[in-house]
Amino acid sequence: MHLPSYLITAQFALKRTYRKLMNNILAPITKLAFVVITIFALGCNSDAILTTVTSDDIYPKENRPINFHENAENAQRGNILTLANRGDPPAGFDPMRTSSIALHHIGGSIFGPGNLVRRCRTNMYLICPDLAKNWRATQDFKEWTFSIRHDVTWHDGTPFTAQDVKFWFDLATGNTNSATAIRAPAYFKGELGRIEKTEVLEFNRVRITLKDRSPHFLGVLANPRLKFAHPTHLMENRIKNGALGLSPLDIGLIGTGPFKFVSYAPGSLIQVRRNNDYWEKDALANRLPYLDGIDFVIMTNPTSMDAAIRTGRIDGGARGEGHYLSVERKKGYDNDSKSNVYYGRMQGGLFRLAFNVLRPGPWQDQRVRTAISLWIDKEASIPSALGGFGYISPILSPSNPFTSSDFQTWPRFNPELKMKNRITAKDLMAQAGYEDGFTMTHLCRGRIAIRCEFLQAQLAGLNINLKLDIVDEGSWNRSRIALDHDSQQGSFFTTPVPEGTESVFGRYSANPDAYAKHEDETIQALYQRMRSTSSHTERVALWRTLERYLILEQVYVVPIAGTIQIVPFRSSVKGLPIPPEDGHTHTDFSTTWLSE
């Protein structure tokens, strides 16, 4: 597509930035993983056998970009792909209510890979058209006009139109209500910016007007969590008539994606089958998808999943924390000559501790939060809490161009300063009047309780009794947006686009899914300035200011370590693009096929 002239410079800058990112992303992460695991092994036992992780181990050939022309030439049509899914999708399968991978691993097949735009399959750091075929922005970046494809239909045969786009934005921003009640906006409302109005124009176009400049609006919309799952013709009247809790599941999971929903047996199986009217074509102009369908087998036990893959009963693993392979579980595949698998590997999200400073307690004191940040042994978390694969970084990935280049010299990220940091932490606790410690509640997601237990053991060194509230997935999804706990970890992945992180680091009143609960207007102002600037240099500087303010100055969040996520697949699974990070990406399976 062609961008207007005033966007060309920005487009080229974006491509240069992300090309550099793609060229550099692998080596630094691999190096960090190697260093961290080696340091821990030496520190624990001088006789220990070092666990080393090489670049070939972390990023194998299977992770390299797919040649989609060759894939189209070789693809075999038919067959049912069978994948594990870590649990039942929460919140009525509603992408506006949850970012859970238990939904989005399945959701891409039903609702499609993106929004009006999407992350490109060949390079997830570039933006490709999706349900919009082209777009234009005014010079002040406050008005964005999208031309909607004419060949897209909902799964019931109804055309997807600009009216559906308007309805989606109205739902997401809280502008669709009944006569007597208000429907809550989407959890990601803050990421979209302050939308003034959405208008349907002639020729199947939609115009979105924002109150503030938003040069990076496309990057926000490309987030794969922002899916169209709310058909106007099936939901608008019912919501206006009072059905405010109406969910996609209530109307039969009608999407626009490459596969149609067929059946759902809670706790057991979700089946989708080919959408013969799907609009997208492959590199040879043949209709996608290649598969006849996908069976998602709900497998809450990762060990059972491993056994099913190794014996050929299913074709691939689930995405999601708790199901990604640990070092020990991966050895089971490597040592099984009959398993015949390859690994999809992605840089995962951060393990962190976030404070609820809206709830009274010692954690409202910045000195206490700083002491905790200095005390926690980040390197030790990788083998003991993250399964052996990991890296250290503040918020975004270590090689993301927005990440502060000197973060490894910061006291809290420099392992050589561990003893000094812990002395300082004790002093700060004494200054704050909490030398004898205190009790702090912690919302703990049951499937990864080992991380909560790691935090509990670490904080005991400061005489802090971390009281764990271990909950199931449903309770966790409800509780993480409430103010009932003193601390939590939040979900584990943040988008690589800085502006898109506001939903998890912004003010609680506008971002209920935020990890830390605060109402800090400085953070809101920094996000607004990032969204408004068209200067890449200024954007990087603003992010780094926010990064320091959030984790060094105010310490609302304590970053601990990031995961390296490993998903096993049978060698017969072909044409599946594996993103270098963010496992929510490329879950439509349009280009995937089975060789046997």
C-alpha positions as semicolon CSV with decimal commas, in nm:
position;residue;x (nm);y (nm);z (nm)
1;M;0,000;0,000;0,000
2;H;0,105;0,364;-0,035
3;L;0,137;0,599;0,257
4;P;0,095;0,976;0,221
5;S;0,420;1,165;0,183
6;Y;0,422;1,300;0,536
7;L;0,426;0,939;0,666
8;I;0,702;0,805;0,443
9;T;0,987;0,932;0,664
10;A;0,828;0,780;0,972
11;Q;0,771;0,453;0,789
12;F;1,134;0,429;0,680
13;A;1,252;0,513;1,031
14;L;1,033;0,238;1,171
15;K;1,168;-0,016;0,923
16;R;1,529;0,080;1,001
17;T;1,464;0,055;1,374
18;Y;1,302;-0,284;1,362
19;R;1,550;-0,423;1,109
20;K;1,820;-0,339;1,358
21;L;1,612;-0,499;1,632
22;M;1,568;-0,820;1,434
23;N;1,939;-0,835;1,356
24;N;2,037;-0,787;1,719
25;I;1,758;-0,949;1,918
26;L;1,895;-1,302;1,938
27;A;2,254;-1,267;2,048
28;P;2,208;-1,041;2,354
29;I;1,927;-1,253;2,497
30;T;2,126;-1,571;2,442
31;K;2,431;-1,418;2,604
32;L;2,232;-1,307;2,906
33;A;2,073;-1,649;2,945
34;F;2,415;-1,814;2,934
35;V;2,564;-1,572;3,187
36;V;2,273;-1,594;3,430
37;I;2,254;-1,974;3,439
38;T;2,631;-2,010;3,469
39;I;2,654;-1,759;3,755
40;F;2,381;-1,938;3,948
41;A;2,541;-2,281;3,907
42;L;2,877;-2,155;4,031
43;G;2,724;-1,970;4,323
44;C;2,523;-2,268;4,449
45;N;2,777;-2,548;4,435
46;S;3,140;-2,539;4,334
47;D;3,110;-2,901;4,221
48;A;2,795;-2,842;4,015
49;I;2,784;-2,920;3,644
50;L;2,726;-2,592;3,464
51;T;2,407;-2,561;3,263
52;T;2,509;-2,374;2,950
53;V;2,267;-2,252;2,688
54;T;2,414;-2,191;2,343
55;S;2,266;-1,988;2,060
56;D;2,182;-2,308;1,869
57;D;1,995;-2,439;2,172
58;I;1,799;-2,120;2,225
59;Y;1,722;-2,025;1,865
60;P;1,726;-2,324;1,628
61;K;1,681;-2,315;1,253
62;E;1,307;-2,377;1,286
63;N;1,267;-2,027;1,431
64;R;1,395;-1,856;1,119
65;P;1,143;-1,669;0,903
66;I;0,938;-1,885;0,666
67;N;0,966;-1,841;0,291
68;F;0,594;-1,816;0,223
69;H;0,634;-1,863;-0,152
70;E;0,803;-2,197;-0,096
71;N;0,549;-2,277;0,173
72;A;0,267;-2,219;-0,076
73;E;0,435;-2,445;-0,332
74;N;0,482;-2,729;-0,084
75;A;0,168;-2,700;0,127
76;Q;-0,063;-3,001;0,148
77;R;-0,431;-2,926;0,197
78;G;-0,653;-3,110;0,440
79;N;-0,595;-3,279;0,777
80;I;-0,688;-3,176;1,129
81;L;-0,414;-3,018;1,339
82;T;-0,434;-3,120;1,705
83;L;-0,286;-2,880;1,960
84;A;-0,288;-2,862;2,337
85;N;-0,450;-2,561;2,504
86;R;-0,356;-2,494;2,862
87;G;-0,711;-2,438;2,990
88;D;-1,062;-2,320;2,915
89;P;-1,074;-1,970;2,764
90;P;-1,200;-1,728;3,031
91;A;-1,448;-1,440;3,016
92;G;-1,682;-1,592;2,758
93;F;-1,404;-1,593;2,494
94;D;-1,414;-1,210;2,502
95;P;-1,088;-1,041;2,388
96;M;-1,213;-0,716;2,543
97;R;-1,219;-0,877;2,887
98;T;-0,900;-1,084;2,897
99;S;-0,556;-1,108;2,739
100;S;-0,521;-1,470;2,853
101;I;-0,331;-1,691;2,609
102;A;-0,585;-1,963;2,692
103;L;-0,820;-1,755;2,475
104;H;-0,580;-1,604;2,225
105;H;-0,408;-1,932;2,132
106;I;-0,751;-2,031;1,999
107;G;-0,885;-1,685;1,921
108;G;-0,659;-1,615;1,623
109;S;-0,811;-1,904;1,430
110;I;-1,169;-1,783;1,492
111;F;-1,132;-1,405;1,503
112;G;-0,832;-1,363;1,273
113;P;-0,467;-1,266;1,318
114;G;-0,517;-0,895;1,381
115;N;-0,741;-0,592;1,377
116;L;-0,758;-0,330;1,102
117;V;-0,386;-0,396;1,073
118;R;-0,165;-0,676;1,203
119;R;0,194;-0,772;1,269
120;C;0,347;-0,902;0,946
121;R;0,413;-1,275;0,932
122;T;0,755;-1,224;0,777
123;N;0,857;-0,966;1,040
124;M;0,635;-0,904;1,342
125;Y;0,796;-0,564;1,396
126;L;0,644;-0,430;1,074
127;I;0,276;-0,354;1,017
128;C;0,068;-0,515;0,742
129;P;-0,292;-0,452;0,631
130;D;-0,555;-0,684;0,775
131;L;-0,928;-0,604;0,769
132;A;-0,840;-0,258;0,638
133;K;-0,683;-0,262;0,291
134;N;-0,532;0,087;0,327
135;W;-0,539;0,396;0,549
136;R;-0,453;0,764;0,568
137;A;-0,379;1,002;0,852
138;T;-0,402;1,379;0,870
139;Q;-0,081;1,573;0,922
140;D;-0,154;1,619;1,292
141;F;-0,216;1,242;1,332
142;K;-0,549;1,305;1,502
143;E;-0,766;1,161;1,225
144;W;-0,715;0,815;1,080
145;T;-0,929;0,694;0,790
146;F;-0,937;0,323;0,704
147;S;-1,078;0,161;0,392
148;I;-1,235;-0,172;0,489
149;R;-1,197;-0,478;0,266
150;H;-1,507;-0,566;0,062
151;D;-1,438;-0,940;0,061
152;V;-1,464;-1,010;0,435
153;T;-1,767;-1,177;0,591
154;W;-1,859;-1,292;0,938
155;H;-1,888;-1,668;0,973
156;D;-2,268;-1,650;0,938
157;G;-2,227;-1,493;0,592
158;T;-2,300;-1,132;0,692
159;P;-2,055;-0,882;0,535
160;F;-1,800;-0,723;0,767
161;T;-1,834;-0,346;0,719
162;A;-1,721;-0,011;0,850
163;Q;-2,023;-0,021;1,082
164;D;-1,868;-0,322;1,257
165;V;-1,549;-0,123;1,309
166;K;-1,742;0,168;1,461
167;F;-1,933;-0,069;1,688
168;W;-1,608;-0,230;1,802
169;F;-1,450;0,105;1,891
170;D;-1,768;0,215;2,068
171;L;-1,765;-0,105;2,274
172;A;-1,394;-0,077;2,351
173;T;-1,421;0,282;2,469
174;G;-1,741;0,239;2,670
175;N;-1,977;0,420;2,435
176;T;-2,230;0,139;2,388
177;N;-2,473;0,116;2,677
178;S;-2,833;0,028;2,754
179;A;-3,096;0,282;2,851
180;T;-3,042;0,218;3,222
181;A;-2,687;0,088;3,266
182;I;-2,330;0,125;3,144
183;R;-2,124;-0,151;2,982
184;A;-1,762;-0,151;3,102
185;P;-1,508;-0,057;2,833
186;A;-1,234;-0,294;2,717
187;Y;-0,940;-0,345;2,950
188;F;-0,717;-0,198;2,675
189;K;-0,917;0,124;2,639
190;G;-0,621;0,331;2,759
191;E;-0,394;0,194;2,486
192;L;-0,622;0,331;2,214
193;G;-0,577;0,688;2,334
194;R;-0,854;0,940;2,388
195;I;-1,092;0,873;2,102
196;E;-1,325;1,164;2,031
197;K;-1,549;0,993;1,777
198;T;-1,572;0,712;1,523
199;E;-1,762;0,777;1,200
200;V;-1,878;0,554;0,916
201;L;-1,802;0,713;0,578
202;E;-1,912;0,626;0,226
203;F;-1,737;0,352;0,028
204;N;-1,700;0,129;0,336
205;R;-1,460;0,358;0,517
206;V;-1,432;0,451;0,882
207;R;-1,275;0,762;1,034
208;I;-1,136;0,760;1,387
209;T;-1,077;1,100;1,544
210;L;-0,856;1,126;1,851
211;K;-0,831;1,415;2,092
212;D;-0,453;1,400;2,083
213;R;-0,182;1,336;1,824
214;S;-0,125;0,964;1,775
215;P;0,150;0,898;1,517
216;H;0,189;0,540;1,644
217;F;-0,178;0,445;1,635
218;L;-0,113;0,164;1,387
219;G;0,132;-0,001;1,625
220;V;-0,133;-0,008;1,895
221;L;-0,394;-0,159;1,661
222;A;-0,150;-0,427;1,546
223;N;-0,149;-0,579;1,895
224;P;-0,294;-0,929;1,834
225;R;-0,499;-0,910;2,154
226;L;-0,726;-0,649;1,993
227;K;-0,953;-0,877;1,792
228;F;-1,292;-0,825;1,626
229;A;-1,521;-1,069;1,807
230;H;-1,839;-0,860;1,837
231;P;-2,062;-0,863;1,524
232;T;-2,285;-0,555;1,517
233;H;-2,582;-0,742;1,373
234;L;-2,578;-0,998;1,654
235;M;-2,484;-0,788;1,956
236;E;-2,574;-0,420;1,924
237;N;-2,949;-0,440;1,984
238;R;-2,916;-0,698;2,261
239;I;-2,664;-0,483;2,447
240;K;-2,877;-0,171;2,410
241;N;-3,174;-0,371;2,541
242;G;-2,987;-0,453;2,861
243;A;-2,766;-0,756;2,789
244;L;-2,453;-0,572;2,901
245;G;-2,263;-0,890;2,980
246;L;-2,319;-1,040;2,634
247;S;-2,006;-1,227;2,526
248;P;-1,879;-1,378;2,199
249;L;-1,954;-1,724;2,338
250;D;-2,318;-1,624;2,392
251;I;-2,363;-1,562;2,019
252;G;-2,180;-1,872;1,899
253;L;-1,827;-1,735;1,848
254;I;-1,893;-1,571;1,512
255;G;-1,568;-1,424;1,380
256;T;-1,400;-1,337;1,051
257;G;-1,098;-1,566;1,089
258;P;-0,974;-1,860;0,880
259;F;-1,161;-2,118;1,088
260;K;-1,522;-2,143;1,208
261;F;-1,618;-2,248;1,556
262;V;-1,783;-2,592;1,565
263;S;-1,799;-2,717;1,923
264;Y;-1,680;-2,660;2,278
265;A;-1,677;-2,920;2,554
266;P;-1,553;-2,734;2,867
267;G;-1,248;-2,894;3,018
268;S;-1,204;-3,118;2,715
269;L;-1,204;-2,995;2,355
270;I;-1,259;-2,696;2,126
271;Q;-1,304;-2,766;1,755
272;V;-1,277;-2,524;1,464
273;R;-1,306;-2,603;1,093
274;R;-1,201;-2,431;0,771
275;N;-1,382;-2,112;0,674
276;N;-1,421;-2,158;0,298
277;D;-1,505;-1,788;0,261
278;Y;-1,192;-1,659;0,433
279;W;-1,058;-1,361;0,240
280;E;-0,682;-1,413;0,261
281;K;-0,474;-1,585;-0,011
282;D;-0,125;-1,730;-0,010
283;A;0,178;-1,627;-0,216
284;L;0,041;-1,819;-0,517
285;A;-0,304;-1,660;-0,489
286;N;-0,460;-1,975;-0,344
287;R;-0,716;-1,940;-0,069
288;L;-0,609;-1,993;0,290
289;P;-0,618;-2,180;0,522
290;Y;-0,461;-2,510;0,420
291;L;-0,591;-2,717;0,710
292;D;-0,938;-2,868;0,728
293;G;-0,951;-2,769;1,092
294;I;-0,793;-2,762;1,436
295;D;-0,877;-2,953;1,752
296;F;-0,762;-2,772;2,067
297;V;-0,738;-3,030;2,345
298;I;-0,762;-2,871;2,689
299;M;-0,472;-3,010;2,889
300;T;-0,413;-2,842;3,224
301;N;-0,131;-3,081;3,313
302;P;0,188;-3,000;3,117
303;T;0,332;-3,346;3,184
304;S;0,030;-3,505;3,017
305;M;0,082;-3,269;2,724
306;D;0,444;-3,377;2,691
307;A;0,347;-3,744;2,684
308;A;0,079;-3,682;2,421
309;I;0,322;-3,499;2,190
310;R;0,603;-3,750;2,227
311;T;0,369;-4,040;2,145
312;G;0,213;-3,859;1,848
313;R;-0,138;-3,826;1,993
314;I;-0,126;-3,448;1,945
315;D;0,079;-3,234;1,706
316;G;0,191;-2,945;1,922
317;G;0,204;-2,787;2,264
318;A;0,007;-2,518;2,438
319;R;0,127;-2,163;2,469
320;G;0,122;-2,012;2,815
321;E;0,315;-1,996;3,139
322;G;0,335;-2,333;3,309
323;H;0,320;-2,519;2,976
324;Y;0,631;-2,378;2,810
325;L;0,915;-2,629;2,847
326;S;1,160;-2,614;3,133
327;V;1,516;-2,741;3,101
328;E;1,420;-3,070;3,263
329;R;1,106;-3,126;3,056
330;K;1,295;-3,044;2,736
331;K;1,549;-3,315;2,822
332;G;1,265;-3,566;2,810
333;Y;1,207;-3,480;2,443
334;D;1,577;-3,465;2,359
335;N;1,644;-3,806;2,513
336;D;1,349;-3,971;2,337
337;S;1,466;-4,088;1,995
338;K;1,105;-4,146;1,888
339;S;0,966;-3,805;1,984
340;N;1,057;-3,644;1,646
341;V;0,990;-3,284;1,747
342;Y;1,121;-2,935;1,689
343;Y;1,091;-2,634;1,915
344;G;0,930;-2,299;1,865
345;R;1,108;-2,050;2,088
346;M;1,004;-1,702;2,185
347;Q;1,127;-1,439;2,420
348;G;0,864;-1,433;2,691
349;G;0,739;-1,183;2,940
350;L;0,884;-1,070;3,269
351;F;0,842;-1,224;3,611
352;R;0,783;-0,922;3,834
353;L;0,646;-0,798;4,165
354;A;0,397;-0,511;4,147
355;F;0,261;-0,310;4,439
356;N;-0,091;-0,186;4,509
357;V;-0,009;0,158;4,649
358;L;-0,381;0,241;4,659
359;R;-0,412;-0,003;4,950
360;P;-0,281;0,114;5,293
361;G;0,035;-0,052;5,416
362;P;0,415;-0,026;5,439
363;W;0,445;-0,072;5,060
364;Q;0,312;0,281;5,021
365;D;0,655;0,396;5,141
366;Q;0,892;0,430;4,847
367;R;1,184;0,329;5,070
368;V;1,020;-0,007;5,140
369;R;0,957;-0,070;4,772
370;T;1,316;0,022;4,693
371;A;1,445;-0,211;4,964
372;I;1,248;-0,500;4,818
373;S;1,378;-0,419;4,470
374;L;1,739;-0,421;4,593
375;W;1,698;-0,739;4,795
376;I;1,550;-0,982;4,540
377;D;1,811;-1,201;4,370
378;K;1,711;-1,175;4,004
379;E;1,965;-1,427;3,873
380;A;1,854;-1,696;4,118
381;S;1,498;-1,679;3,986
382;I;1,587;-1,822;3,643
383;P;1,677;-2,178;3,745
384;S;1,450;-2,192;4,049
385;A;1,134;-2,014;3,930
386;L;1,154;-1,994;3,549
387;G;1,254;-2,348;3,458
388;G;1,613;-2,271;3,363
389;F;1,568;-2,049;3,056
390;G;1,564;-1,673;3,107
391;Y;1,716;-1,328;3,075
392;I;1,739;-1,004;3,274
393;S;1,584;-0,679;3,149
394;P;1,394;-0,380;3,292
395;I;1,061;-0,396;3,102
396;L;1,101;-0,456;2,729
397;S;1,351;-0,703;2,584
398;P;1,724;-0,637;2,638
399;S;1,780;-0,559;2,269
400;N;1,463;-0,360;2,210
401;P;1,586;-0,019;2,087
402;F;1,373;0,156;2,349
403;T;1,535;-0,022;2,645
404;S;1,794;0,187;2,830
405;S;2,131;0,080;2,693
406;D;2,302;0,111;3,033
407;F;2,052;-0,087;3,240
408;Q;2,311;-0,355;3,327
409;T;2,503;-0,090;3,523
410;W;2,204;-0,001;3,739
411;P;2,261;-0,130;4,095
412;R;1,948;-0,346;4,088
413;F;2,057;-0,516;3,765
414;N;2,426;-0,561;3,842
415;P;2,488;-0,900;4,011
416;E;2,830;-0,785;4,133
417;L;2,655;-0,541;4,368
418;K;2,430;-0,800;4,530
419;M;2,583;-0,785;4,879
420;K;2,602;-0,406;4,876
421;N;2,242;-0,385;4,757
422;R;2,124;-0,608;5,039
423;I;2,299;-0,396;5,302
424;T;2,130;-0,088;5,154
425;A;1,796;-0,270;5,156
426;K;1,826;-0,347;5,529
427;D;1,914;0,018;5,599
428;L;1,611;0,142;5,405
429;M;1,378;-0,093;5,593
430;A;1,515;0,038;5,922
431;Q;1,478;0,401;5,810
432;A;1,116;0,336;5,717
433;G;1,050;0,179;6,059
434;Y;1,005;-0,176;5,935
435;E;1,327;-0,343;6,047
436;D;1,117;-0,620;6,203
437;G;0,919;-0,662;5,883
438;F;0,546;-0,684;5,812
439;T;0,287;-0,899;5,636
440;M;0,193;-0,832;5,272
441;T;-0,072;-1,022;5,076
442;H;0,007;-1,147;4,727
443;L;-0,230;-1,258;4,450
444;C;-0,079;-1,581;4,320
445;R;-0,176;-1,756;4,000
446;G;-0,202;-2,123;4,086
447;R;-0,045;-2,256;3,767
448;I;0,282;-2,076;3,847
449;A;0,281;-2,093;4,226
450;I;0,653;-2,172;4,216
451;R;0,722;-1,807;4,132
452;C;0,515;-1,690;4,427
453;E;0,704;-1,929;4,652
454;F;1,032;-1,789;4,521
455;L;0,920;-1,437;4,615
456;Q;0,801;-1,558;4,954
457;A;1,140;-1,714;5,029
458;Q;1,328;-1,408;4,905
459;L;1,129;-1,155;5,106
460;A;1,164;-1,360;5,423
461;G;1,520;-1,225;5,429
462;L;1,373;-0,880;5,495
463;N;1,138;-1,023;5,760
464;I;0,847;-0,971;5,521
465;N;0,578;-1,236;5,546
466;L;0,440;-1,264;5,193
467;K;0,097;-1,417;5,245
468;L;0,007;-1,604;4,926
469;D;-0,350;-1,618;4,799
470;I;-0,318;-1,902;4,547
471;V;-0,613;-1,898;4,306
472;D;-0,734;-2,075;3,991
473;E;-0,746;-1,910;3,649
474;G;-1,100;-1,777;3,682
475;S;-1,035;-1,617;4,019
476;W;-0,703;-1,481;3,901
477;N;-0,859;-1,310;3,599
478;R;-1,120;-1,149;3,824
479;S;-0,889;-1,056;4,110
480;R;-0,605;-0,909;3,908
481;I;-0,823;-0,610;3,812
482;A;-0,943;-0,554;4,171
483;L;-0,782;-0,380;4,470
484;D;-0,811;-0,667;4,718
485;H;-0,442;-0,760;4,739
486;D;-0,129;-0,572;4,841
487;S;0,078;-0,707;4,554
488;Q;0,066;-0,930;4,248
489;Q;0,272;-1,028;3,943
490;G;0,023;-0,945;3,669
491;S;0,029;-1,118;3,333
492;F;0,375;-1,188;3,199
493;F;0,403;-1,036;2,854
494;T;0,393;-0,673;2,749
495;T;0,375;-0,556;2,391
496;P;0,712;-0,451;2,237
497;V;0,550;-0,118;2,142
498;P;0,604;0,131;2,430
499;E;0,266;0,305;2,396
500;G;0,093;-0,031;2,418
501;T;0,224;-0,090;2,770
502;E;-0,002;0,174;2,925
503;S;-0,273;-0,084;2,992
504;V;-0,036;-0,262;3,232
505;F;0,166;0,028;3,376
506;G;-0,079;0,320;3,359
507;R;-0,319;0,466;3,614
508;Y;-0,557;0,213;3,766
509;S;-0,870;0,422;3,706
510;A;-0,810;0,406;3,331
511;N;-0,628;0,072;3,322
512;P;-0,782;-0,178;3,567
513;D;-0,556;-0,458;3,441
514;A;-0,245;-0,261;3,540
515;Y;0,014;-0,464;3,732
516;A;0,078;-0,198;3,995
517;K;-0,225;-0,010;4,125
518;H;-0,155;0,363;4,134
519;E;-0,297;0,697;4,016
520;D;0,031;0,865;3,926
521;E;-0,041;1,145;3,677
522;T;0,327;1,172;3,582
523;I;0,306;0,830;3,420
524;Q;-0,010;0,924;3,234
525;A;0,157;1,242;3,107
526;L;0,464;1,053;2,982
527;Y;0,247;0,807;2,790
528;Q;0,055;1,094;2,637
529;R;0,375;1,264;2,524
530;M;0,500;0,937;2,371
531;R;0,178;0,895;2,175
532;S;0,197;1,253;2,052
533;T;0,555;1,277;1,930
534;S;0,653;1,191;1,575
535;S;1,024;1,206;1,663
536;H;1,178;0,864;1,715
537;T;1,460;1,013;1,924
538;E;1,215;1,188;2,154
539;R;1,001;0,877;2,177
540;V;1,300;0,669;2,292
541;A;1,399;0,936;2,544
542;L;1,047;0,955;2,685
543;W;1,025;0,578;2,723
544;R;1,358;0,565;2,903
545;T;1,242;0,843;3,135
546;L;0,926;0,645;3,208
547;E;1,126;0,325;3,253
548;R;1,345;0,485;3,518
549;Y;1,056;0,660;3,689
550;L;0,850;0,342;3,710
551;I;1,114;0,097;3,834
552;L;1,399;0,307;3,980
553;E;1,241;0,620;4,124
554;Q;0,889;0,525;4,231
555;V;0,946;0,147;4,221
556;Y;0,582;0,063;4,152
557;V;0,708;-0,252;3,981
558;V;1,010;-0,473;4,053
559;P;1,129;-0,649;3,733
560;I;1,291;-0,981;3,822
561;A;1,364;-1,189;3,510
562;G;1,219;-1,274;3,172
563;T;1,132;-1,615;3,038
564;I;1,239;-1,788;2,719
565;Q;0,930;-1,974;2,604
566;I;0,970;-2,309;2,432
567;V;0,682;-2,488;2,258
568;P;0,729;-2,840;2,114
569;F;0,580;-2,942;1,777
570;R;0,583;-3,268;1,583
571;S;0,809;-3,244;1,278
572;S;0,503;-3,289;1,054
573;V;0,378;-2,940;1,148
574;K;0,486;-2,704;0,868
575;G;0,435;-2,341;0,774
576;L;0,385;-2,213;1,129
577;P;0,553;-1,874;1,182
578;I;0,706;-1,852;1,529
579;P;0,738;-1,492;1,653
580;P;1,067;-1,396;1,819
581;E;0,858;-1,268;2,111
582;D;0,497;-1,241;2,228
583;G;0,329;-1,579;2,190
584;H;-0,004;-1,408;2,121
585;T;0,129;-1,333;1,772
586;H;0,057;-1,552;1,463
587;T;-0,209;-1,771;1,625
588;D;-0,438;-1,782;1,320
589;F;-0,266;-2,094;1,173
590;S;-0,368;-1,986;0,821
591;T;-0,039;-2,090;0,662
592;T;0,011;-2,404;0,872
593;W;-0,016;-2,752;0,720
594;L;0,064;-3,113;0,803
595;S;0,307;-3,320;0,597
596;E;0,158;-3,651;0,716
